[in-house]
Structure formats: C-alpha cells, structure tokens
Coordinates of C-alpha atoms in Angstrom, one line a residue:
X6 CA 54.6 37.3 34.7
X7 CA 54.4 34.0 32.7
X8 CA 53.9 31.8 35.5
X9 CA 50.2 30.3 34.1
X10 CA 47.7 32.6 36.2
X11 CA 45.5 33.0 32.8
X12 CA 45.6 29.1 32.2
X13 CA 44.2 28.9 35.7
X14 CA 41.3 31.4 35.2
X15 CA 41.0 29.9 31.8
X16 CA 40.6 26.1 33.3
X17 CA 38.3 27.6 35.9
X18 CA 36.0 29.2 33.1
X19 CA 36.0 25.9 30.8
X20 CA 34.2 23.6 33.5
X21 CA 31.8 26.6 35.5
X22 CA 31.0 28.9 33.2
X23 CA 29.8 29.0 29.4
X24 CA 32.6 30.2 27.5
X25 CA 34.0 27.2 25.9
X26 CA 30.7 26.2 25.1
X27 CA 29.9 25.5 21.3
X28 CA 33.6 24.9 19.9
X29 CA 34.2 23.4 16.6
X30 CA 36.9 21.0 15.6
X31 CA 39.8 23.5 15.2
X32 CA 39.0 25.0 18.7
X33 CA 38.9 21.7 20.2
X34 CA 42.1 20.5 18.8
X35 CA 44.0 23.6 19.9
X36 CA 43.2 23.0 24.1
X37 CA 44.3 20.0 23.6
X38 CA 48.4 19.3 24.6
X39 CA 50.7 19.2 21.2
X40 CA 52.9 16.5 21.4
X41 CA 56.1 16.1 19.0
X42 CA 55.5 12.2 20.0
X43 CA 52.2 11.2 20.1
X44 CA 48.8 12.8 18.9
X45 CA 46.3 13.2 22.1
X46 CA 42.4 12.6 21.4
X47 CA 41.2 13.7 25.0
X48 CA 42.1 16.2 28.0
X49 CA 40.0 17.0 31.0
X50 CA 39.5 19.7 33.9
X51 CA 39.2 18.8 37.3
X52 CA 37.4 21.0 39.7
X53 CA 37.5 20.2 43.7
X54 CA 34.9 22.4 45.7
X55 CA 34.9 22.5 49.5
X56 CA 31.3 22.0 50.5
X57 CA 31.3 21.8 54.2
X58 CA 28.9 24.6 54.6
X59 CA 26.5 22.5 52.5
X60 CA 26.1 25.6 49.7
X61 CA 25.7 22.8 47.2
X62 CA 22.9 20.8 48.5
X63 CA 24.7 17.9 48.6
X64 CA 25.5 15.6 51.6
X65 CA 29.4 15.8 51.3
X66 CA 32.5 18.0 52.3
X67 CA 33.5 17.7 48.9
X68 CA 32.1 17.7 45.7
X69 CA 34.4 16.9 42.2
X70 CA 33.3 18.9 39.0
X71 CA 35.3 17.7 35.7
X72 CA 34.6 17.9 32.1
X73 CA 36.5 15.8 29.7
X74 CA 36.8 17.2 26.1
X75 CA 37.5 15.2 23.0
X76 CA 38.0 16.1 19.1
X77 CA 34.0 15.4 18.6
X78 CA 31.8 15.4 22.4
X79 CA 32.3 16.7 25.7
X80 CA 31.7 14.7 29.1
X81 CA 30.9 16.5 32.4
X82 CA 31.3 14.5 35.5
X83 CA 30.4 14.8 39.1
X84 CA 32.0 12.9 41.8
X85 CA 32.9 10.3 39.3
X86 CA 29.5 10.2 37.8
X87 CA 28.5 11.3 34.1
X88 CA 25.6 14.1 34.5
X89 CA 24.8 16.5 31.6
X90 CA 25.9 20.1 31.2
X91 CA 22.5 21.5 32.2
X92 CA 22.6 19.6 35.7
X93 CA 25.7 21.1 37.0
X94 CA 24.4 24.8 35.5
X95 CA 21.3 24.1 38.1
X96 CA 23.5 22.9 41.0
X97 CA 26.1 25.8 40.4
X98 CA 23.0 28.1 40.1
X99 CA 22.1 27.1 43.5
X100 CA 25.2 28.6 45.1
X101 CA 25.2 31.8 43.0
X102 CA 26.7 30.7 40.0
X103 CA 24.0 31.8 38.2
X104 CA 24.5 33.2 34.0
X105 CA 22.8 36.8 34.7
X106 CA 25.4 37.6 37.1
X107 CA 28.8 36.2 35.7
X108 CA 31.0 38.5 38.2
X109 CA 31.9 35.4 40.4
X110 CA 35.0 35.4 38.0
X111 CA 36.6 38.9 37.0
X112 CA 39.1 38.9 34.6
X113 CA 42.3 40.6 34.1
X114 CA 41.4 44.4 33.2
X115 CA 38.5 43.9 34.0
X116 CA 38.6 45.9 37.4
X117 CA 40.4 48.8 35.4
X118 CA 37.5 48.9 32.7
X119 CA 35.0 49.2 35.6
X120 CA 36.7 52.3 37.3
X121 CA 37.0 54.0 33.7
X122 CA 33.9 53.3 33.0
X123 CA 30.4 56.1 32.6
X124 CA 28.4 56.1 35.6
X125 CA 25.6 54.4 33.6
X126 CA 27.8 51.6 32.9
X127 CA 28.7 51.1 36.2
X128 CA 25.3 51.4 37.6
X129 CA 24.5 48.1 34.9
X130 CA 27.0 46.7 36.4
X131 CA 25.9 47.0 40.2
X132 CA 22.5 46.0 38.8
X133 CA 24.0 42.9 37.4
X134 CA 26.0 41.7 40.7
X135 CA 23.0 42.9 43.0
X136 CA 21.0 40.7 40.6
X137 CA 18.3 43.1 39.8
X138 CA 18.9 43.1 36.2
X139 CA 17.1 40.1 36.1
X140 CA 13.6 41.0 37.5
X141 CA 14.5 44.1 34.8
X142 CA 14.2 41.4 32.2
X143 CA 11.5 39.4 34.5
X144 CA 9.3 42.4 34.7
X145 CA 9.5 43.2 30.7
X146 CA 8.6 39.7 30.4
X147 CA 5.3 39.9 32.7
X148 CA 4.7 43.5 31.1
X149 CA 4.9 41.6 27.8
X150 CA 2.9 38.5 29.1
X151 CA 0.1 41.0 30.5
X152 CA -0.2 42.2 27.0
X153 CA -0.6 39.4 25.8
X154 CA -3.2 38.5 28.3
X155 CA -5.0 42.1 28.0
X156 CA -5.5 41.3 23.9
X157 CA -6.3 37.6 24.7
X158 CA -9.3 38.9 27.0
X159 CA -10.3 41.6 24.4
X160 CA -10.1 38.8 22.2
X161 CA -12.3 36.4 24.7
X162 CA -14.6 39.3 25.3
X163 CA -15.3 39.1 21.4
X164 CA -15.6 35.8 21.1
X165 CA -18.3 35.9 24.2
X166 CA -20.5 38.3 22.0
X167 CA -20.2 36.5 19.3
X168 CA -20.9 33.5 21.4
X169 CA -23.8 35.2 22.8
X170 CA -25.3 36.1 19.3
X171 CA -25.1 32.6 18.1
X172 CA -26.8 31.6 21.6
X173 CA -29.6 33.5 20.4
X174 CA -29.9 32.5 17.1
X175 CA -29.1 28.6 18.3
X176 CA -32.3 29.7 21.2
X177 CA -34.4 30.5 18.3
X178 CA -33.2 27.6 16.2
X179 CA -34.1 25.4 19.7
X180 CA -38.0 26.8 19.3
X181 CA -38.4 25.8 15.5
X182 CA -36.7 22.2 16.1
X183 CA -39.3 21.8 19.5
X184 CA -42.1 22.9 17.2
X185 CA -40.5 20.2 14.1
X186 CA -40.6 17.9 16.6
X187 CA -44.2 18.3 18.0
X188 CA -45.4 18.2 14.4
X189 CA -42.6 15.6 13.2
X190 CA -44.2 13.5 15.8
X191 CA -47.9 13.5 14.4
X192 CA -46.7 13.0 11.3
X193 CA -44.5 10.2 12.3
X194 CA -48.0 8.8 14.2
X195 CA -50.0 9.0 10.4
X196 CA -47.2 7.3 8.5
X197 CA -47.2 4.6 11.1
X198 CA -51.1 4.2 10.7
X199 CA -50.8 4.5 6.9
X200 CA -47.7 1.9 7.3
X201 CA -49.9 -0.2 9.2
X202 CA -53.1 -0.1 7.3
X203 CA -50.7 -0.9 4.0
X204 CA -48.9 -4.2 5.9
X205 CA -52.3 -5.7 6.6
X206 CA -53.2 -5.3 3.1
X207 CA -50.2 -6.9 2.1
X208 CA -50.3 -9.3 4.4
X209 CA -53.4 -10.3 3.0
X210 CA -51.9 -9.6 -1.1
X211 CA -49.2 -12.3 0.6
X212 CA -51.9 -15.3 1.8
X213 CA -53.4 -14.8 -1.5
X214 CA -50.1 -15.0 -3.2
X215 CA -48.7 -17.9 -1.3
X216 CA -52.0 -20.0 -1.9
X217 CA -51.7 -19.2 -5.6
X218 CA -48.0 -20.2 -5.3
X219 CA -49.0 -23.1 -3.9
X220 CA -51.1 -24.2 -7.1
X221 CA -48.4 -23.7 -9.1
X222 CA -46.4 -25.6 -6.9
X223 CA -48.1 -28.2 -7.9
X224 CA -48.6 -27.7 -11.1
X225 CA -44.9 -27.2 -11.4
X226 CA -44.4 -31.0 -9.8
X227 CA -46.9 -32.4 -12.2
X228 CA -44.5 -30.4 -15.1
X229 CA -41.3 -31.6 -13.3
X230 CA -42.3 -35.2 -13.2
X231 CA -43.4 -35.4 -16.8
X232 CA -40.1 -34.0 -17.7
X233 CA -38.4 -37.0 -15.7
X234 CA -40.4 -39.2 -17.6
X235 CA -39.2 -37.3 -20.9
X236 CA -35.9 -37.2 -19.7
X237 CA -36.0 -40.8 -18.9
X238 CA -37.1 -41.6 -22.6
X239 CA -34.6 -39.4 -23.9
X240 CA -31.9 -41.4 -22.0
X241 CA -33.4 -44.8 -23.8
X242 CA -33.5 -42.9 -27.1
X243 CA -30.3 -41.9 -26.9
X244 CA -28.7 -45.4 -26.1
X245 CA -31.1 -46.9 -28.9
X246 CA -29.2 -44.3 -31.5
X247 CA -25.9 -44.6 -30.2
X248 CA -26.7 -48.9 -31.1
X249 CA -28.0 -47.4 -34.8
X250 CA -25.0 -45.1 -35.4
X251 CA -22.5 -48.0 -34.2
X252 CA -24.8 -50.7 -36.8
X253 CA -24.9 -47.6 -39.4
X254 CA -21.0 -47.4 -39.0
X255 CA -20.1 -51.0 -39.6
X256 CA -23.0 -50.8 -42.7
X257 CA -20.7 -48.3 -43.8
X258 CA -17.0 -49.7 -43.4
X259 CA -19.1 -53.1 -44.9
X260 CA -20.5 -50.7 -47.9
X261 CA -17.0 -48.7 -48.4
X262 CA -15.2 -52.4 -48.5
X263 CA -18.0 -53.2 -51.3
X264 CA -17.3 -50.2 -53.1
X265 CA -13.7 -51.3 -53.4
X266 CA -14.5 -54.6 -54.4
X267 CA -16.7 -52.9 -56.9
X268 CA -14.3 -50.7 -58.1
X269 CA -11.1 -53.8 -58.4
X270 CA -14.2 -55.7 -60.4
X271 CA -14.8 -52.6 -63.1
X272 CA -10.8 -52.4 -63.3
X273 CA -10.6 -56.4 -63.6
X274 CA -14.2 -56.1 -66.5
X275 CA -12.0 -53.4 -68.2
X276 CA -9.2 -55.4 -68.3
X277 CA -11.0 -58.1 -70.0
X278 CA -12.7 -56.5 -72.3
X279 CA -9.4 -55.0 -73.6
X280 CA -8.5 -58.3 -74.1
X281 CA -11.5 -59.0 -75.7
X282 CA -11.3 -56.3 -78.0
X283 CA -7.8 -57.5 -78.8
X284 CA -8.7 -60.4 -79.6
X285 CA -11.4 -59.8 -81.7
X286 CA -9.0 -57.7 -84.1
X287 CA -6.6 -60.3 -84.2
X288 CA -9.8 -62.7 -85.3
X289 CA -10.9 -60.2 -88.3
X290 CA -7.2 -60.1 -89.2
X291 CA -6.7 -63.9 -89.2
X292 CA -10.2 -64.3 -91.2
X293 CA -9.0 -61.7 -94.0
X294 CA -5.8 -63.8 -94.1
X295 CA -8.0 -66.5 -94.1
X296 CA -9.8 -65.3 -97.0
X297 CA -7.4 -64.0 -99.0
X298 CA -5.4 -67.5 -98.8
X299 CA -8.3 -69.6 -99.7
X300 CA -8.3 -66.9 -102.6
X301 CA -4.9 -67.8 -103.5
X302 CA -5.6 -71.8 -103.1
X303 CA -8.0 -71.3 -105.3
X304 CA -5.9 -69.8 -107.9
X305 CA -3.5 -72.4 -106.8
X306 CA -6.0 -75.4 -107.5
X307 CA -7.3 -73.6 -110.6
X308 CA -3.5 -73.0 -111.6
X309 CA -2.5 -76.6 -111.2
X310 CA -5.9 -78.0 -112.8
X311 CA -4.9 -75.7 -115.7
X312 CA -1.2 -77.2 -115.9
X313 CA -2.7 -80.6 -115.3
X314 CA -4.5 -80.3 -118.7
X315 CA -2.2 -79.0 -120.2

C-alpha cells in the first residue's frame, strides 16, 4: 500500500483517456509538483508504446505519447512533434482505444462492482467491451435518420402535388401567353405600320420645318448683323459721352471754383458796403456838427459885431 500504483493509473488516464480533459485553473494548479522553493508553471506525462506489431499504423517500434500541462493550455506531443488532442484520440482509436468502450483501463473496485453487480448491468457491460453498444446507439441513429427521411419523402411527395398543380395551372398559363403572343405579334405588326406611316409624315413636317428654319436663318443673320452695326455705334456713343461727362466734369470743378469766387466777392461787396454805410453816418454826423458850428459862428460873428458896436 502507498507505493504510487494510483498515480500510475492516474498518469496513464491523463494522456490516453478523457478524464482530465476540461480542468480549470485550480485543477490545473493541484497536478502540478508543490515546491516549498520554487513555484512550477509546467509538468508533463510521457507515454512509451511498443509498436512492433505495427497496431498503430505507424512505421516504427516505438511510438512516444506526452502531454505537457500548464496553468492556462495543454500540449500533446508525439515522437517529439506537437499534434492536437483529436489526432492522437483517432490514432489510439485505431488500436482499440476507442471512447465507447473505456474498459482498456479498469480501476481499482472496479472488478468488485462488476461481480456485485444485476445481471442487466453486467450484460451493459459485456455489450460495452464486445462493442455492440455502439451499433445500439448507431442503429437508434439510422432509426431516427429513417424518420427523418420517411417525413422528408411525405414531405417531397406533397411538395410534387403541389408541384404538379401549379404545372397545370403554369400549362394553362403557357396556352394564354402562346395566344398573347400570336395576337401581341399582329398588334406589334399595326403599331409598326402606324409608326411608320407617322415617321414619313414627320419626316416630311421635318423638310418643311428645316426649310422654314432656314429662312429664318437668314433673317436672323440679317437681325444679327444690324445689331453689330448697333452695337458698333453704341461703342462710339459710349466713348463720345464718356469725352462729354469728362468736359461736363471739368465745367463743373471750373463752375464750383466760380461759385467760390462768387461767394468771397458777395462777402468782400458786404464788407464794403458796411464800410460804406459807416461812413455815411459818420458824414451826417460831421455835417450836423457842421451845421450846428456854423450856427454858433454865427452867433459868434453876430456876438462880436454886437460888442464891436458897442
């Protein structure tokens, strides 16, 4: 007891069969080797098979199955070669490995559970290792397939009447489009007649028209030239007045430069004839004065004549 018989099996089981298959990160972790040291990150299983009776078929005595688990993926490996999980299940499958009949390995107990077991039990069990569970499963599969077909042809079966009425309908359908067509074609004959009859009268309508555009053709060149002509007047015209408004502008600067001289003239006339004004007041002043001292010379004279006299 305790000498590592279950490790062995266990080892066995994690590279050939499916029972370490789908482990999370805790299970992972715990088949790894605890070390007080170091943390690992990766351990493997190694496998040697002797192949000399060529079971496998592969050209070699021996053939090297390992799978190398991490804390996130698995590896498989054959021979030193990386091949997927579902490659060695078909090349183990080959030589009798095969998932529906796992018995290659029995466990420990498992022997005992057999013998105790019901006769039905038992017999599943012989059905398993003989491998006849598996046309069991095969045959419900066809039985279930040949359902599946049975309703598929009652379905078909509808579909073909179904068919078969709208072949009818689609044959009658075929005699009223032959007869369209018969008469489609007659009438497609008179609208091609009418078409023609009308495109001769308008090719006529057209001569007619092009000669009369041609008239006015020439009318219109007759229009166009005297326009020339207009336009060619128009161009003289318009120099001629640009001459006049240039003249008319320097009439006007001249006229405005009068206008100022006009103006300075009245203010210089005003002037004067506030002077003028002045001066006439001061001349009816100085002639009252005047006046009124020939008054007084004349009292003066008449004054002394009088004390002369006397």
């Amino acid at each position: 007891n305790g000498c590592g018989k279950s490790n062995v099996l266990n080892a066995i089981q994690f590279v050939l069969s499916d029972e370490y298959n789908g482990l999370n990160a805790n299970q992972r972790q715990q088949l790894l080797n605890e070390s007080s040291t170091q943390r690992l990150l990766m351990a493997f299983v190694e496998i040697v098979v002797d192949n000399s009776d060529r079971r496998i078929p592969l050209d070699v005595n021996d053939i090297t199955f390992r799978r190398q688990i991490g804390l996130k993926k698995d590896q498989y490996f054959m021979n030193n070669k990386i091949i997927s999980h579902s490659d060695i299940v078909n090349m183990l499958e080959t030589a009798g490995f095969s998932r529906s009949n796992p018995y290659y390995i029995i466990k420990q107990g498992k022997v005992t559970e057999m013998a105790t077991a019901s006769d039905e039990c038992r017999l599943q069990v012989m059905r398993e290792v003989a491998g006849t569970r598996i046309y069991d499963d095969r045959k419900s599969e066809a039985m279930t397939l040949l359902a599946e077909a049975t309703q598929r042809v009652e379905q078909m079966d509808d579909c073909l009447h179904s068919l078969d009425d709208r072949l009818d309908s689609l044959q009658n359908e075929s005699n009223d489009l032959q007869r369209f067509l018969k008469w489609d074609k007659r009438r497609r004959l008179l609208e091609y007649i009418i078409a023609n009859k009308e495109a001769e009268s308008y090719k006529h309508d057209m001569l007619r028209l092009e000669a009369k555009q041609d008239r006015e053709n020439l009318v219109l060149d007759d229009k166009r030239k005297k326009l020339e002509d207009f336009q060619l007047k128009t161009k003289t015209c318009d120099k001629t007045l640009k001459v006049i408004n240039g003249l008319l502008q320097e009439y006007r600067k001249d006229l405005s430069a009068i206008s100022r001289n006009i103006d300075e003239l009245n203010e210089q006339k005003a002037r004067i004839e506030s002077k003028i004004n002045d001066f006439k007041e001061k001349l009816d002043f100085n002639r009252e004065n005047e006046s009124k001292a020939n008054e007084e010379l004349k009292e003066v004279k008449e004054s002394i004549d009088t004390k002369k006299k006397r």
